[in-house]
Structure formats: structure tokens, C-alpha cells
GROMACS .gro file of C-alpha atoms in nm:
model
  295
    1MET     CA    1  -6.868  -0.314   2.421
    2PRO     CA    2  -6.822  -0.190   2.779
    3ASN     CA    3  -6.540   0.055   2.836
    4GLU     CA    4  -6.244  -0.088   3.025
    5GLU     CA    5  -6.170   0.091   3.346
    6LYS     CA    6  -5.840   0.274   3.324
    7LYS     CA    7  -5.588   0.185   3.590
    8SER     CA    8  -5.444   0.457   3.803
    9PHE     CA    9  -5.075   0.531   3.819
   10ARG     CA   10  -5.054   0.378   4.167
   11GLU     CA   11  -5.208   0.054   4.038
   12LYS     CA   12  -4.968   0.042   3.746
   13MET     CA   13  -4.669   0.085   3.977
   14SER     CA   14  -4.809  -0.182   4.209
   15ASN     CA   15  -4.840  -0.429   3.919
   16CYS     CA   16  -4.486  -0.347   3.809
   17GLY     CA   17  -4.352  -0.410   4.157
   18HIS     CA   18  -4.554  -0.732   4.178
   19PHE     CA   19  -4.390  -0.850   3.851
   20CYS     CA   20  -4.040  -0.767   3.977
   21TYR     CA   21  -4.101  -0.962   4.296
   22ASN     CA   22  -4.403  -1.175   4.380
   23SER     CA   23  -4.401  -1.230   4.756
   24GLU     CA   24  -4.670  -1.498   4.731
   25THR     CA   25  -4.480  -1.732   4.491
   26GLY     CA   26  -4.128  -1.600   4.544
   27GLU     CA   27  -4.090  -1.527   4.170
   28VAL     CA   28  -3.846  -1.264   4.047
   29LEU     CA   29  -3.923  -1.120   3.703
   30GLY     CA   30  -4.169  -1.402   3.645
   31ARG     CA   31  -3.930  -1.686   3.734
   32THR     CA   32  -3.867  -1.884   4.047
   33ALA     CA   33  -3.518  -1.925   4.192
   34ASN     CA   34  -3.503  -2.281   4.058
   35SER     CA   35  -3.598  -2.159   3.709
   36TRP     CA   36  -3.334  -1.885   3.716
   37LEU     CA   37  -3.069  -2.136   3.826
   38LYS     CA   38  -3.152  -2.367   3.535
   39ILE     CA   39  -3.139  -2.092   3.273
   40VAL     CA   40  -2.810  -1.948   3.410
   41VAL     CA   41  -2.647  -2.293   3.408
   42PHE     CA   42  -2.773  -2.354   3.053
   43TYR     CA   43  -2.628  -2.032   2.914
   44LEU     CA   44  -2.301  -2.082   3.100
   45PHE     CA   45  -2.256  -2.417   2.928
   46TYR     CA   46  -2.387  -2.282   2.596
   47TYR     CA   47  -2.157  -1.980   2.571
   48GLY     CA   48  -1.871  -2.174   2.728
   49ALA     CA   49  -1.902  -2.431   2.448
   50LEU     CA   50  -1.909  -2.154   2.186
   51ALA     CA   51  -1.600  -1.991   2.337
   52GLY     CA   52  -1.420  -2.325   2.346
   53PHE     CA   53  -1.509  -2.400   1.983
   54PHE     CA   54  -1.388  -2.053   1.876
   55ALA     CA   55  -1.061  -2.099   2.070
   56VAL     CA   56  -0.997  -2.436   1.901
   57CYS     CA   57  -1.064  -2.283   1.556
   58MET     CA   58  -0.828  -1.992   1.622
   59THR     CA   59  -0.558  -2.228   1.755
   60VAL     CA   60  -0.577  -2.441   1.441
   61PHE     CA   61  -0.579  -2.127   1.224
   62PHE     CA   62  -0.270  -1.976   1.385
   63THR     CA   63  -0.076  -2.301   1.350
   64THR     CA   64  -0.104  -2.254   0.971
   65LEU     CA   65   0.051  -1.905   0.981
   66ASP     CA   66   0.417  -1.816   0.948
   67SER     CA   67   0.520  -1.514   1.154
   68GLN     CA   68   0.796  -1.435   0.904
   69GLY     CA   69   0.602  -1.449   0.580
   70PRO     CA   70   0.277  -1.534   0.400
   71THR     CA   71   0.152  -1.892   0.386
   72GLN     CA   72   0.086  -1.876   0.012
   73ARG     CA   73   0.408  -1.787  -0.167
   74ASN     CA   74   0.557  -1.782  -0.515
   75MET     CA   75   0.312  -1.909  -0.777
   76GLN     CA   76   0.064  -2.017  -0.509
   77SER     CA   77   0.007  -1.654  -0.406
   78LEU     CA   78  -0.243  -1.419  -0.568
   79LEU     CA   79   0.044  -1.201  -0.695
   80LYS     CA   80   0.206  -1.494  -0.881
   81GLN     CA   81   0.553  -1.346  -0.811
   82ASN     CA   82   0.480  -1.056  -1.047
   83PRO     CA   83   0.507  -0.726  -0.860
   84GLY     CA   84   0.319  -0.411  -0.943
   85MET     CA   85   0.438  -0.053  -0.906
   86GLY     CA   86   0.336   0.257  -0.716
   87PHE     CA   87   0.409   0.628  -0.745
   88ARG     CA   88   0.419   0.947  -0.540
   89PRO     CA   89   0.290   1.215  -0.507
   90PHE     CA   90  -0.043   1.046  -0.455
   91THR     CA   91  -0.266   1.289  -0.267
   92ASP     CA   92  -0.611   1.161  -0.365
   93VAL     CA   93  -0.697   0.790  -0.388
   94THR     CA   94  -0.961   0.869  -0.651
   95LYS     CA   95  -0.720   1.049  -0.886
   96THR     CA   96  -0.391   0.970  -1.057
   97VAL     CA   97  -0.340   1.313  -1.214
   98ILE     CA   98  -0.060   1.553  -1.115
   99LYS     CA   99  -0.188   1.895  -1.220
  100PHE     CA  100  -0.046   2.231  -1.112
  101ASN     CA  101   0.060   2.581  -1.216
  102ALA     CA  102   0.434   2.627  -1.164
  103LYS     CA  103   0.383   2.995  -1.083
  104ASN     CA  104   0.135   2.920  -0.803
  105PRO     CA  105   0.304   2.747  -0.506
  106LYS     CA  106  -0.032   2.670  -0.344
  107GLU     CA  107  -0.118   2.438  -0.634
  108TYR     CA  108   0.187   2.216  -0.591
  109GLU     CA  109   0.271   2.249  -0.220
  110GLU     CA  110   0.065   1.937  -0.141
  111TYR     CA  111   0.263   1.736  -0.399
  112VAL     CA  112   0.592   1.856  -0.251
  113LYS     CA  113   0.477   1.770   0.101
  114ASN     CA  114   0.371   1.420  -0.009
  115LEU     CA  115   0.712   1.358  -0.166
  116ASN     CA  116   0.885   1.494   0.144
  117ASP     CA  117   0.691   1.253   0.362
  118SER     CA  118   0.773   0.965   0.127
  119ILE     CA  119   1.151   1.009   0.141
  120ARG     CA  120   1.169   1.110   0.509
  121ILE     CA  121   1.160   0.745   0.614
  122TYR     CA  122   1.477   0.689   0.408
  123THR     CA  123   1.663   0.972   0.580
  124SER     CA  124   1.561   0.859   0.928
  125SER     CA  125   1.601   0.483   0.887
  126ALA     CA  126   1.860   0.321   1.110
  127GLY     CA  127   1.905  -0.012   1.283
  128ASP     CA  128   2.156  -0.273   1.386
  129ASN     CA  129   2.071  -0.483   1.081
  130VAL     CA  130   2.108  -0.198   0.826
  131VAL     CA  131   2.427  -0.224   0.622
  132ASP     CA  132   2.587   0.003   0.363
  133CYS     CA  133   2.551  -0.139   0.012
  134SER     CA  134   2.661   0.168  -0.182
  135GLY     CA  135   2.978   0.211  -0.388
  136SER     CA  136   3.215  -0.084  -0.391
  137ASN     CA  137   3.029  -0.248  -0.104
  138THR     CA  138   2.775  -0.445  -0.306
  139GLY     CA  139   2.605  -0.604  -0.008
  140SER     CA  140   2.654  -0.953  -0.151
  141ASN     CA  141   2.780  -1.075   0.186
  142LYS     CA  142   2.490  -0.943   0.393
  143GLY     CA  143   2.296  -1.195   0.600
  144ASP     CA  144   1.931  -1.288   0.550
  145SER     CA  145   1.828  -1.069   0.842
  146GLU     CA  146   2.034  -0.771   0.724
  147VAL     CA  147   1.902  -0.505   0.488
  148CYS     CA  148   2.068  -0.244   0.271
  149GLY     CA  149   2.024   0.117   0.371
  150PHE     CA  150   1.901   0.336   0.086
  151PRO     CA  151   2.094   0.667   0.070
  152VAL     CA  152   1.879   0.949  -0.068
  153SER     CA  153   2.188   1.076  -0.250
  154LEU     CA  154   2.106   0.811  -0.513
  155LEU     CA  155   1.805   1.026  -0.607
  156GLY     CA  156   2.034   1.294  -0.753
  157ASP     CA  157   2.040   1.668  -0.698
  158ARG     CA  158   1.745   1.761  -0.921
  159CYS     CA  159   1.471   1.587  -0.723
  160THR     CA  160   1.532   1.707  -0.369
  161PRO     CA  161   1.337   1.901  -0.105
  162ASP     CA  162   1.575   2.194  -0.154
  163ASN     CA  163   1.452   2.261  -0.508
  164GLY     CA  164   1.090   2.159  -0.442
  165PHE     CA  165   1.134   1.836  -0.642
  166GLY     CA  166   1.132   2.041  -0.963
  167TYR     CA  167   0.776   2.169  -0.925
  168PRO     CA  168   0.863   2.542  -0.901
  169GLU     CA  169   1.037   2.523  -1.240
  170GLY     CA  170   0.761   2.315  -1.402
  171LYS     CA  171   0.967   1.996  -1.422
  172PRO     CA  172   0.796   1.770  -1.168
  173CYS     CA  173   0.965   1.469  -1.012
  174VAL     CA  174   0.765   1.151  -0.955
  175LEU     CA  175   0.882   0.884  -0.712
  176LEU     CA  176   0.851   0.529  -0.847
  177LYS     CA  177   0.874   0.208  -0.648
  178ILE     CA  178   0.820  -0.164  -0.700
  179ASN     CA  179   0.561  -0.311  -0.464
  180LYS     CA  180   0.701  -0.552  -0.209
  181VAL     CA  181   0.643  -0.920  -0.286
  182TYR     CA  182   0.776  -1.170  -0.033
  183GLY     CA  183   1.067  -1.373  -0.165
  184TRP     CA  184   1.070  -1.214  -0.511
  185LYS     CA  185   1.417  -1.171  -0.659
  186PRO     CA  186   1.459  -0.999  -0.996
  187GLN     CA  187   1.613  -1.182  -1.287
  188THR     CA  188   1.778  -0.882  -1.446
  189PHE     CA  189   1.870  -0.834  -1.812
  190ASP     CA  190   2.242  -0.851  -1.885
  191ASN     CA  191   2.255  -0.735  -2.247
  192GLU     CA  192   2.075  -0.504  -2.487
  193THR     CA  193   2.026  -0.756  -2.768
  194GLU     CA  194   1.693  -0.872  -2.631
  195ASP     CA  195   1.350  -0.732  -2.716
  196LEU     CA  196   1.366  -0.423  -2.498
  197PRO     CA  197   1.252  -0.062  -2.550
  198ASP     CA  198   1.493   0.193  -2.694
  199ALA     CA  199   1.466   0.394  -2.370
  200LEU     CA  200   1.677   0.125  -2.199
  201VAL     CA  201   1.964   0.147  -2.447
  202GLY     CA  202   2.276   0.257  -2.263
  203ARG     CA  203   2.106   0.224  -1.925
  204LEU     CA  204   2.092  -0.154  -1.894
  205ASP     CA  205   2.289  -0.305  -1.605
  206PRO     CA  206   2.266  -0.661  -1.463
  207ASP     CA  207   2.280  -0.513  -1.111
  208TYR     CA  208   1.964  -0.308  -1.165
  209VAL     CA  209   1.595  -0.354  -1.246
  210GLY     CA  210   1.544  -0.125  -1.543
  211VAL     CA  211   1.271   0.139  -1.551
  212THR     CA  212   1.107   0.333  -1.834
  213CYS     CA  213   0.827   0.586  -1.867
  214GLU     CA  214   0.659   0.672  -2.195
  215GLY     CA  215   0.355   0.856  -2.321
  216GLU     CA  216   0.046   0.645  -2.381
  217SER     CA  217  -0.032   0.795  -2.722
  218ASP     CA  218   0.171   0.950  -3.002
  219ALA     CA  219   0.051   1.293  -2.892
  220ASP     CA  220   0.168   1.225  -2.536
  221LYS     CA  221   0.509   1.121  -2.667
  222ASP     CA  222   0.538   1.425  -2.896
  223ASN     CA  223   0.467   1.661  -2.604
  224THR     CA  224   0.723   1.496  -2.376
  225ARG     CA  225   1.054   1.676  -2.406
  226ASN     CA  226   1.262   1.462  -2.174
  227ILE     CA  227   1.241   1.212  -1.884
  228THR     CA  228   1.539   1.170  -1.653
  229PHE     CA  229   1.576   0.894  -1.393
  230TYR     CA  230   1.765   0.897  -1.063
  231PRO     CA  231   1.932   0.648  -1.033
  232ASP     CA  232   1.960   0.642  -1.411
  233LYS     CA  233   1.986   0.262  -1.434
  234GLY     CA  234   1.677   0.191  -1.223
  235PHE     CA  235   1.622  -0.003  -0.900
  236PRO     CA  236   1.936  -0.159  -0.746
  237ALA     CA  237   1.887  -0.537  -0.739
  238VAL     CA  238   2.089  -0.575  -0.418
  239TYR     CA  239   1.780  -0.473  -0.215
  240TYR     CA  240   1.598  -0.793  -0.311
  241PRO     CA  241   1.458  -1.029  -0.203
  242TYR     CA  242   1.219  -0.887   0.055
  243LEU     CA  243   1.188  -1.136   0.343
  244ASN     CA  244   1.001  -0.924   0.596
  245GLN     CA  245   1.328  -0.812   0.752
  246PRO     CA  246   1.300  -0.548   1.025
  247GLY     CA  247   1.390  -0.205   0.891
  248TYR     CA  248   1.356  -0.306   0.526
  249LEU     CA  249   1.297  -0.019   0.284
  250ALA     CA  250   1.226  -0.083  -0.082
  251PRO     CA  251   1.449   0.104  -0.330
  252VAL     CA  252   1.294   0.395  -0.518
  253VAL     CA  253   1.360   0.588  -0.837
  254MET     CA  254   1.289   0.954  -0.909
  255ALA     CA  255   1.167   1.032  -1.260
  256GLN     CA  256   1.177   1.399  -1.364
  257PHE     CA  257   0.943   1.501  -1.645
  258ASP     CA  258   1.001   1.792  -1.881
  259VAL     CA  259   0.674   1.827  -2.072
  260ALA     CA  260   0.496   2.081  -2.292
  261PRO     CA  261   0.274   2.312  -2.084
  262GLY     CA  262  -0.105   2.322  -2.096
  263ARG     CA  263  -0.155   1.962  -2.203
  264LEU     CA  264  -0.279   1.663  -2.007
  265LEU     CA  265  -0.032   1.384  -2.079
  266MET     CA  266  -0.073   1.019  -1.983
  267PHE     CA  267   0.232   0.811  -1.890
  268TRP     CA  268   0.293   0.439  -1.850
  269CYS     CA  269   0.596   0.351  -1.636
  270ARG     CA  270   0.732  -0.004  -1.630
  271ALA     CA  271   0.994  -0.199  -1.437
  272TRP     CA  272   1.209  -0.433  -1.645
  273ALA     CA  273   1.335  -0.779  -1.548
  274ARG     CA  274   1.299  -1.124  -1.700
  275ASN     CA  275   1.047  -1.226  -1.434
  276ILE     CA  276   0.830  -0.913  -1.461
  277LYS     CA  277   0.536  -0.939  -1.698
  278HIS     CA  278   0.351  -0.629  -1.817
  279HIS     CA  279  -0.020  -0.593  -1.874
  280ARG     CA  280  -0.195  -0.271  -1.975
  281VAL     CA  281  -0.530  -0.361  -1.816
  282ASP     CA  282  -0.440  -0.476  -1.464
  283LEU     CA  283  -0.104  -0.285  -1.466
  284GLN     CA  284   0.114  -0.580  -1.376
  285GLY     CA  285   0.473  -0.465  -1.342
  286SER     CA  286   0.377  -0.106  -1.416
  287VAL     CA  287   0.189   0.206  -1.311
  288ARG     CA  288  -0.007   0.479  -1.489
  289PHE     CA  289  -0.057   0.848  -1.407
  290GLU     CA  290  -0.122   1.180  -1.577
  291ILE     CA  291   0.072   1.507  -1.568
  292MET     CA  292  -0.043   1.858  -1.662
  293VAL     CA  293   0.185   2.160  -1.610
  294ASP     CA  294   0.079   2.521  -1.658
  295TYR     CA  295   0.277   2.844  -1.631
   0.00000   0.00000   0.00000
């Protein structure tokens, strides 16, 4: 097979220039002006039609949305009007354990910072639609667009930034909250004769969503000395329902744990109302975490 003659660099550049513009046929990049006009017009119509179709789809989609709340509500929503719970400090999304040595500030400073950040929004919240619902002012006359301000004084004097939320003394505070569900209003318990845990005895109030925390196993319960809640009765019901009001802040509860040192204890905290169902697997109406305190 005869060897093909290699083209010089000058010849290659000449061929390249000839492809870019052919002076004999008037072609540019292998196409005549008429061909380029046809392809440009085609793609203008093609992409214009796609853009128009997308705009129509988005217009139809946005007409189904409500700027004030979700389209699927109540039992039609995925949450089925059954809120879950959350807790702080939560410094690692892969872990639910709160583990520290009370004599080593470096081991709990991140927990304290996380709690500080969580309650800072309550100390700095202000707005024209925020009303005082504490004391004798129950907030029953507030409008739909008004929200109750949450005073951090409700969290007591044991779980505050001044005392490190109890971590320096080995009695950690954990912030509990009910996840926001649009339009959900608690149906609170008004008496203690119903099938309720002993931990709610003496703390039940129709103006509050009750809250309890207990050890998962008998060993966890035996190594738990005491759990104190601030506010003691739970979550004030006056803060519900959540209707996407500007400036709305969900009520919170601080739970302080006094536990035996050197043991990893698992806790299950639950919110209590007639329309809150509990489930151990998917944690409906509840939250789980672990605590281990060393000295």
C-alpha cells in the first residue's frame, strides 16, 4: 500500500481557511448563506416553541399554588395533621447523641453554642404583628395575621446562657419543639382521668400541649434521676395554629436531665394532645436522642 504524502503545516492551515470560507462557492463553515438562514429560522421557531410550552406549563402550575399555605392540607397532606418533634442541640445530622465531660468545657461548648443560636431568634424577634400573650393576656383576641411573642423567661432560670444551659454542672438542657404543620391546632387534654402517662399527673392543663420524656429501657429509666421541664406544663396552645404568619415563632420547651454519669441513656420525648398520635418507628409526635454525661 503506497504511503500517503503528509501535508505540510501551511497546507493544513490553507485547508482550514478554505473550510471557514470558500471563496469559490461562498460557503461559510460548509454552508451557504441560504442554508444558514434556514437553520437559524428553524431553531428560532423550535426553541421559541419550547420556551412557550414551558411558560404555559409554569403558568398553569403557579395558578394551583397558594402563596399563604400548601395546596395539600389537613388529611390530604403527607403529614396527615400529625406533627413530629425536633430537639437541640443538634450539631451533627448523622448523630442524635449528646455526649460530653462536664469538667471539660471544650467537649460541650458546641452544644451550648447551638442552644444559644436556637434561642437567639426568640430574643431578637419583633414586628408590628407580634402581640404579648403572656400572663393574663391569653391572646384569644389576636387576629389571624398576628402572632404571639415567645418570652424566653418561660424557659426558667436553670436553662439559660448564663449558666451554660446546665452543661458545666452535668445537668444538660435539651430544647424541644413541635414541628410546624400548617393549620394544625391542638386538641388538648382537660383532665387526668384519661389513659395518660404518670409523668403528666399534676402537669396537665387544657391551655397547654403536654410533654414527657422517658428512658427507652428499664435501665435507662433507673439511671435517670430527674427530668424538669420549662415551662412545666408544656407548649402553650395559644401559639397555634400556624398559618404562615410573618414573624411566627413556634413555642419551645427546655427539658433538663439529671442522669447517672458514665452511661449512655436513650430517651423518647413525646408531645401530648388528642390529635397527636405516637409511633415508635417513624417517630410521629415524638423525638428520640441519647445522653451520656461524664465527670
